Amino acid sequence: MSLQLSKRHEWVMQSEIRNMSIECDKVGGINLSQGVCDTEVPVVVRRAAQGAMDDGWNTYTRYDGIDELRAAIAWKQKMITGMEVDPEREVVVSAGATGALFCACLALLNPGDEVILFEPFYGYHLQTLVATEAVPVYARMRPPKWSFRQEDLEAVVTPRTRGIVICTPSNPCGKVFSRDELQIVADFAEKHDLFVFTDEIYEHFIYDGLKHTPPATLPGMKARTITVSGLSKTFSITGWRIGYCICDPRWTQAIGFFSDLVYVCAPAPLQKGVAQGLKELGRGYYEKLGIKYQDKRDRICSALFRAGFTPHVPMGAYYILADISRLPGSNSKEKAMNLLKNTRVACVPGEAFYHDRSGENLARFCFAKEDSVLDEACRRIESLS
Ligand code: GLN
């Protein structure tokens, strides 16, 4: 028998988000494809991480995170959302929200378990399910409000359904699930006894006076919800890989064991830096993020409108799905490549967020950029008008 790649490898592909970053680098373009978030890191976070290295915090930590960080996560969750969290038994720190979700799926899903994904979806959610041998099924959200009905969920549920994924605020469409919508999901999850995996990494990127509601705060939801988040976006440290999940103590140990198996622990001095940031930065810091990013959103939405790429104006997160049908090309990849060639601005082809061709006229633009870079990208996009 010849050497060959595993079957699993055939199920998982390089993400289109990464592909477009690579294409962007080749032409020295402005990367609005990957949500890199290269804005400034709060000084307190940087200094504390540097200090931790100097003070010798350079070896393995407890597999589920240092005490100080788990305590800071629990404290901040309570301060912002009112959620009571036991830092000793209900928090697992992992390598980014991506690592936390992956470990949660490994710990809680069996091969063949079906999991409902709202569509448009974030490709890493889909591929995480596929890689852990769960089976994704899709519930479509419809613009302009990316709405859905309970019937849409009932239409895809089967005796094999074990979970549902909620990304709020949503990557890629910017939907912020309202309390009423979350109640629909909560009733549905209770009726069919499902896990609810949430991705709340954009929890502080909320616009137009809206509010983020963690699904776990709805009555009865805490026991079945795996709340996944991290500091990558909030502190602009996407490369540090500090994320976590909060859930019932029945699940944390197994999730932590998988995190130990793959990562052993999250980077020690960076855990210290994040813990210090969480302790020192108050509510005001998080509120300012929303204001700052709303301004960025408005700048790029205007440019997209002017260029004839009608944007779906997001309520939260830092991406915009826009209609790029006026560009030449027979699918969203060709259109995105055309945009890159002509403007040296990279976006993600819309088909990366749908399981069928529904995204063929869409592209996702990330606006987590310093204003000067964003303005230059806007100028290039507008030059097409
Ligand atoms: N979450 C970011 C995005 O959607 C980064 C993804 C990644 O590189 N894995 O672009």
Coordinates of C-alpha atoms and ligand atoms in Angstrom, one line a residue:
M1 CA 0.0 0.0 0.0
S2 CA 1.4 3.4 -0.9
L3 CA 1.7 6.3 1.5
Q4 CA -1.3 8.5 1.4
L5 CA -3.1 11.3 3.2
S6 CA -5.9 10.5 5.6
K7 CA -9.6 10.5 4.5
R8 CA -10.1 13.3 7.0
H9 CA -7.8 15.4 5.0
E10 CA -10.3 15.2 2.1
W11 CA -13.1 16.6 4.2
V12 CA -11.2 19.7 5.3
M13 CA -9.9 22.4 2.9
Q14 CA -7.7 25.4 3.2
S15 CA -10.1 28.2 4.1
E16 CA -10.9 30.8 1.5
I17 CA -10.2 33.4 4.1
R18 CA -6.6 32.2 4.2
N19 CA -6.4 31.7 0.4
M20 CA -7.3 35.3 -0.2
S21 CA -4.8 36.5 2.4
I22 CA -2.1 34.6 0.4
E23 CA -3.3 36.1 -2.9
C24 CA -3.3 39.5 -1.3
D25 CA 0.3 39.2 0.0
K26 CA 1.4 38.2 -3.6
V27 CA 0.3 41.6 -4.9
G28 CA 1.2 43.6 -1.7
G29 CA -2.5 44.5 -1.4
I30 CA -4.7 45.7 1.5
N31 CA -6.1 42.7 3.2
L32 CA -9.8 43.1 3.9
S33 CA -10.3 39.4 3.7
Q34 CA -8.9 37.8 6.9
G35 CA -10.2 39.4 10.1
V36 CA -6.6 40.2 11.1
C37 CA -7.4 43.1 13.4
D38 CA -4.1 45.0 13.3
T39 CA -5.3 47.9 15.4
E40 CA -3.5 48.9 18.6
V41 CA -3.2 46.5 21.5
P42 CA -4.0 48.1 24.9
V43 CA -0.8 49.2 26.6
V44 CA -1.7 47.4 29.9
V45 CA -2.1 44.1 28.0
R46 CA 1.3 44.4 26.2
R47 CA 3.2 45.5 29.3
A48 CA 1.8 42.8 31.5
A49 CA 2.7 40.1 28.9
Q50 CA 6.2 41.5 28.5
G51 CA 6.6 41.7 32.3
A52 CA 5.4 38.1 32.7
M53 CA 8.1 36.9 30.4
D54 CA 10.7 38.8 32.4
D55 CA 9.3 37.4 35.6
G56 CA 9.6 33.9 34.4
W57 CA 6.1 33.0 33.3
N58 CA 7.5 31.0 30.4
T59 CA 6.6 27.4 31.2
Y60 CA 3.4 25.3 31.0
T61 CA 0.4 26.5 32.9
R62 CA -2.5 24.5 34.3
Y63 CA -4.1 22.8 31.3
D64 CA -7.3 24.9 31.5
G65 CA -5.6 28.3 32.2
I66 CA -4.0 30.2 35.1
D67 CA -6.1 30.9 38.1
E68 CA -5.8 34.7 37.5
L69 CA -7.1 34.5 34.0
R70 CA -10.0 32.2 34.8
A71 CA -11.0 34.5 37.7
A72 CA -10.7 37.6 35.4
I73 CA -12.9 36.0 32.7
A74 CA -15.5 35.0 35.3
W75 CA -15.4 38.5 36.8
K76 CA -15.7 40.3 33.5
Q77 CA -18.5 38.0 32.3
K78 CA -20.5 38.9 35.4
M79 CA -19.8 42.6 35.2
I80 CA -20.8 42.8 31.5
T81 CA -23.6 40.2 31.2
G82 CA -24.7 39.5 34.7
M83 CA -23.8 35.8 34.2
E84 CA -22.6 33.9 37.3
V85 CA -19.5 31.9 36.4
D86 CA -17.5 29.6 38.7
P87 CA -13.9 30.3 37.6
E88 CA -12.6 27.0 39.0
R89 CA -15.2 24.7 37.4
E90 CA -16.9 26.5 34.5
V91 CA -14.0 28.1 32.5
V92 CA -11.6 26.4 30.1
V93 CA -8.9 28.6 28.6
S94 CA -7.7 27.3 25.2
A95 CA -5.8 28.4 22.1
G96 CA -8.2 31.0 20.9
A97 CA -11.9 30.7 20.5
T98 CA -11.2 28.5 17.5
G99 CA -9.3 26.0 19.7
A100 CA -12.0 26.2 22.4
L101 CA -14.7 25.4 20.0
F102 CA -12.7 22.5 18.4
C103 CA -12.1 21.0 21.8
A104 CA -15.8 21.4 22.8
C105 CA -16.9 19.6 19.6
L106 CA -14.3 16.8 20.3
A107 CA -15.6 16.4 23.9
L108 CA -19.4 16.6 23.2
L109 CA -20.1 15.3 19.7
N110 CA -20.0 11.8 18.3
P111 CA -19.3 10.9 14.7
G112 CA -22.6 11.2 12.7
D113 CA -24.2 13.7 15.2
E114 CA -26.0 16.4 13.2
V115 CA -25.4 20.0 14.2
I116 CA -27.4 22.9 12.8
L117 CA -25.5 25.9 11.4
F118 CA -27.1 29.2 10.6
E119 CA -26.3 30.2 7.0
P120 CA -24.4 32.3 5.9
F121 CA -21.9 30.6 8.3
Y122 CA -18.3 31.1 9.3
G123 CA -16.2 28.5 7.5
Y124 CA -14.2 27.5 10.5
H125 CA -17.4 26.5 12.3
L126 CA -18.4 24.2 9.4
Q127 CA -14.9 22.7 9.0
T128 CA -14.6 22.2 12.8
L129 CA -17.8 20.1 12.7
V130 CA -16.6 18.2 9.6
A131 CA -13.2 17.5 11.1
T132 CA -14.7 16.1 14.3
E133 CA -17.0 13.9 12.1
A134 CA -20.2 15.7 13.0
V135 CA -22.6 16.4 10.2
P136 CA -23.6 20.0 9.5
V137 CA -27.1 20.9 8.4
Y138 CA -28.2 24.4 7.4
A139 CA -30.8 26.9 8.5
R140 CA -30.9 29.8 6.1
M141 CA -31.1 33.4 7.4
R142 CA -32.6 35.9 5.0
P143 CA -31.6 39.5 4.4
P144 CA -32.1 42.3 5.1
K145 CA -32.4 41.3 8.8
W146 CA -31.0 37.8 8.3
S147 CA -34.2 36.5 9.9
F148 CA -35.3 33.0 10.4
R149 CA -38.3 31.2 11.8
Q150 CA -38.7 28.3 14.2
E151 CA -40.1 26.3 11.2
D152 CA -36.7 26.7 9.5
L153 CA -35.1 24.9 12.4
E154 CA -37.9 22.3 12.7
A155 CA -37.5 21.5 9.0
V156 CA -33.9 20.3 9.4
V157 CA -34.0 18.6 12.8
T158 CA -33.8 14.8 13.0
P159 CA -33.4 12.2 15.7
R160 CA -29.6 12.5 15.1
T161 CA -29.5 16.3 15.8
R162 CA -27.3 17.0 18.8
G163 CA -26.5 20.7 18.6
I164 CA -26.9 24.1 17.1
V165 CA -24.3 26.8 16.5
I166 CA -25.1 30.5 17.1
C167 CA -22.5 33.1 16.1
T168 CA -23.7 36.5 17.6
P169 CA -22.7 39.1 16.5
S170 CA -22.3 37.0 13.3
N171 CA -19.3 36.5 11.2
P172 CA -19.9 37.0 8.2
C173 CA -23.2 38.9 8.1
G174 CA -23.1 41.1 11.2
K175 CA -26.4 39.9 12.6
V176 CA -26.9 40.5 16.3
F177 CA -29.5 37.9 17.5
S178 CA -32.3 39.6 19.4
R179 CA -33.6 38.2 22.7
D180 CA -36.7 37.1 20.9
E181 CA -34.7 35.2 18.3
L182 CA -32.6 33.6 21.0
Q183 CA -35.8 32.6 22.8
I184 CA -36.8 30.8 19.6
V185 CA -33.5 28.9 19.6
A186 CA -33.7 28.3 23.3
D187 CA -37.2 26.8 23.0
F188 CA -36.1 24.7 20.1
A189 CA -32.9 23.5 21.9
E190 CA -34.9 22.5 24.9
K191 CA -37.6 20.7 22.9
H192 CA -35.0 18.6 21.1
D193 CA -32.5 18.5 23.9
L194 CA -29.6 20.0 22.0
F195 CA -26.3 21.5 22.9
V196 CA -26.0 25.2 21.9
F197 CA -22.5 26.1 20.8
T198 CA -22.1 29.9 20.7
D199 CA -19.3 32.0 19.2
E200 CA -19.4 35.4 20.9
I201 CA -15.9 36.6 19.9
Y202 CA -17.4 39.8 18.5
E203 CA -19.4 40.5 21.7
H204 CA -18.1 44.1 22.0
F205 CA -18.5 45.0 18.4
I206 CA -22.1 46.2 18.4
Y207 CA -23.6 49.2 16.7
D208 CA -26.5 51.5 16.6
G209 CA -27.2 51.2 20.3
L210 CA -27.9 47.4 20.1
K211 CA -27.0 45.1 22.9
H212 CA -25.3 41.7 22.9
T213 CA -27.3 39.0 24.7
P214 CA -25.3 35.9 25.5
P215 CA -27.6 32.9 24.7
A216 CA -26.6 31.3 28.0
T217 CA -28.3 34.1 30.0
L218 CA -31.8 33.0 28.8
P219 CA -33.7 31.0 31.4
G220 CA -32.7 27.3 31.4
M221 CA -30.0 27.8 28.8
K222 CA -26.8 27.7 30.9
A223 CA -26.7 24.0 31.3
R224 CA -26.8 23.3 27.6
T225 CA -24.8 26.2 26.3
I226 CA -21.1 26.2 25.5
T227 CA -20.3 29.9 25.5
V228 CA -17.2 30.4 23.4
S229 CA -15.2 33.7 23.2
G230 CA -11.8 35.1 23.5
L231 CA -9.8 38.3 23.5
S232 CA -8.3 38.2 20.0
K233 CA -10.6 40.9 18.6
T234 CA -11.3 42.8 21.8
F235 CA -7.6 43.4 22.5
S236 CA -6.5 43.2 18.9
I237 CA -4.3 40.1 19.6
T238 CA -5.4 37.7 17.0
G239 CA -1.9 36.1 16.9
W240 CA -1.8 35.4 20.7
R241 CA -4.4 32.7 20.6
I242 CA -6.1 33.3 24.0
G243 CA -9.7 32.1 24.0
Y244 CA -12.0 30.2 26.3
C245 CA -15.3 28.5 26.8
I246 CA -17.7 28.8 29.7
C247 CA -20.0 25.9 30.4
D248 CA -21.5 23.5 32.9
P249 CA -18.9 21.7 35.0
R250 CA -20.1 18.4 33.5
W251 CA -18.4 19.4 30.3
T252 CA -15.4 21.5 31.2
Q253 CA -13.1 18.7 32.3
A254 CA -13.4 16.7 29.0
I255 CA -13.1 19.9 27.0
G256 CA -9.9 20.8 29.0
F257 CA -8.5 17.3 28.4
F258 CA -8.8 17.7 24.7
S259 CA -7.2 21.2 24.9
D260 CA -4.4 19.7 27.0
L261 CA -3.9 17.0 24.3
V262 CA -3.6 19.4 21.4
Y263 CA -2.1 22.5 23.0
V264 CA -1.0 21.5 26.5
C265 CA -1.9 25.0 27.5
A266 CA -2.4 28.5 26.1
P267 CA 0.8 30.6 25.9
A268 CA 1.7 31.4 29.6
P269 CA 2.9 35.0 29.5
L270 CA 0.1 36.0 27.1
Q271 CA -2.4 34.6 29.6
K272 CA -0.9 36.9 32.2
G273 CA -1.2 39.9 29.8
V274 CA -4.8 39.2 29.0
A275 CA -5.7 38.7 32.7
Q276 CA -4.2 42.1 33.5
G277 CA -6.2 43.7 30.7
L278 CA -9.4 42.1 31.8
K279 CA -8.8 43.3 35.4
E280 CA -7.8 46.9 34.5
L281 CA -10.0 47.8 31.5
G282 CA -13.5 48.6 32.6
R283 CA -16.8 48.9 30.9
G284 CA -15.7 52.1 29.2
Y285 CA -13.1 50.3 27.1
Y286 CA -15.6 47.9 25.7
E287 CA -18.1 50.6 25.0
K288 CA -15.5 52.7 23.1
L289 CA -14.8 49.8 20.8
G290 CA -18.4 49.8 19.5
I291 CA -18.2 53.6 18.8
K292 CA -14.8 53.4 17.1
Y293 CA -15.8 50.5 14.9
Q294 CA -19.2 51.9 14.0
D295 CA -17.3 54.8 12.5
K296 CA -15.1 52.4 10.5
R297 CA -18.3 50.5 9.4
D298 CA -19.9 53.7 8.2
R299 CA -16.8 54.8 6.2
I300 CA -16.5 51.5 4.3
C301 CA -20.3 51.1 3.8
S302 CA -20.3 54.6 2.1
A303 CA -17.4 53.5 -0.2
L304 CA -19.1 50.3 -1.1
F305 CA -22.4 52.1 -1.9
R306 CA -20.6 54.6 -4.1
A307 CA -18.8 51.8 -5.9
G308 CA -22.2 50.1 -6.6
F309 CA -21.4 47.2 -4.2
T310 CA -24.6 47.4 -2.2
P311 CA -23.6 46.4 1.4
H312 CA -25.7 44.6 3.9
V313 CA -25.0 47.1 6.7
P314 CA -24.0 45.0 9.7
M315 CA -25.4 45.4 13.2
G316 CA -22.3 44.0 14.8
A317 CA -18.9 42.2 14.3
Y318 CA -16.5 43.8 11.8
Y319 CA -17.4 42.3 8.4
I320 CA -19.7 43.5 5.7
L321 CA -21.3 41.2 3.1
A322 CA -21.7 43.3 -0.1
D323 CA -23.2 42.6 -3.5
I324 CA -20.3 42.5 -6.0
S325 CA -22.5 41.2 -8.9
R326 CA -21.3 44.1 -11.1
L327 CA -17.8 42.8 -11.3
P328 CA -16.8 40.5 -14.1
G329 CA -16.5 36.8 -13.3
S330 CA -18.8 33.8 -13.3
N331 CA -18.6 33.2 -9.5
S332 CA -17.6 35.1 -6.3
K333 CA -14.0 33.9 -6.4
E334 CA -13.5 35.2 -9.9
K335 CA -15.1 38.5 -8.9
A336 CA -13.0 38.8 -5.8
M337 CA -9.9 38.1 -7.8
N338 CA -10.9 40.7 -10.3
L339 CA -11.3 43.2 -7.5
L340 CA -7.9 42.3 -6.1
K341 CA -6.2 42.6 -9.5
N342 CA -7.8 46.0 -10.2
T343 CA -7.6 47.7 -6.8
R344 CA -5.2 45.6 -4.8
V345 CA -7.9 45.2 -2.1
A346 CA -8.6 41.6 -1.0
C347 CA -12.1 40.4 0.2
V348 CA -13.5 36.9 0.8
P349 CA -15.7 35.4 -2.0
G350 CA -19.3 35.0 -0.7
E351 CA -19.5 31.3 -1.6
A352 CA -17.2 30.6 1.3
F353 CA -20.2 31.3 3.6
Y354 CA -22.8 29.1 2.0
H355 CA -23.0 25.4 1.3
D356 CA -24.4 26.0 -2.2
R357 CA -24.0 28.8 -4.8
S358 CA -26.1 31.3 -2.9
G359 CA -23.1 33.5 -2.1
E360 CA -21.9 33.8 -5.8
N361 CA -22.7 37.5 -6.0
L362 CA -21.4 38.4 -2.5
A363 CA -18.1 39.2 -0.9
R364 CA -17.1 39.8 2.7
F365 CA -15.0 42.9 3.5
C366 CA -13.3 43.2 6.9
F367 CA -13.0 46.7 8.4
A368 CA -10.8 45.9 11.5
K369 CA -8.1 48.2 10.1
E370 CA -6.4 51.4 11.3
D371 CA -8.3 54.4 9.8
S372 CA -5.5 55.4 7.4
V373 CA -5.4 51.9 5.9
L374 CA -9.1 51.7 5.7
D375 CA -9.4 55.1 4.0
E376 CA -6.9 54.0 1.4
A377 CA -8.9 50.8 0.8
C378 CA -12.1 52.9 0.5
R379 CA -10.4 55.2 -2.0
R380 CA -9.4 52.2 -4.1
I381 CA -12.9 50.7 -3.9
E382 CA -14.5 54.0 -4.9
S383 CA -12.2 54.4 -7.9
L384 CA -14.4 51.7 -9.5
S385 CA -17.5 53.9 -9.4
Ligands
GLN1 N1 -12.1 35.2 12.3 C1 -11.3 35.8 11.2 C2 -12.0 35.8 9.9 O1 -13.1 35.4 9.8 C3 -9.9 35.1 11.1 C4 -10.1 33.7 10.6 C5 -8.8 33.0 10.6 O2 -7.8 33.4 10.0 N2 -9.0 31.8 11.0 O3 -11.4 36.3 9.0

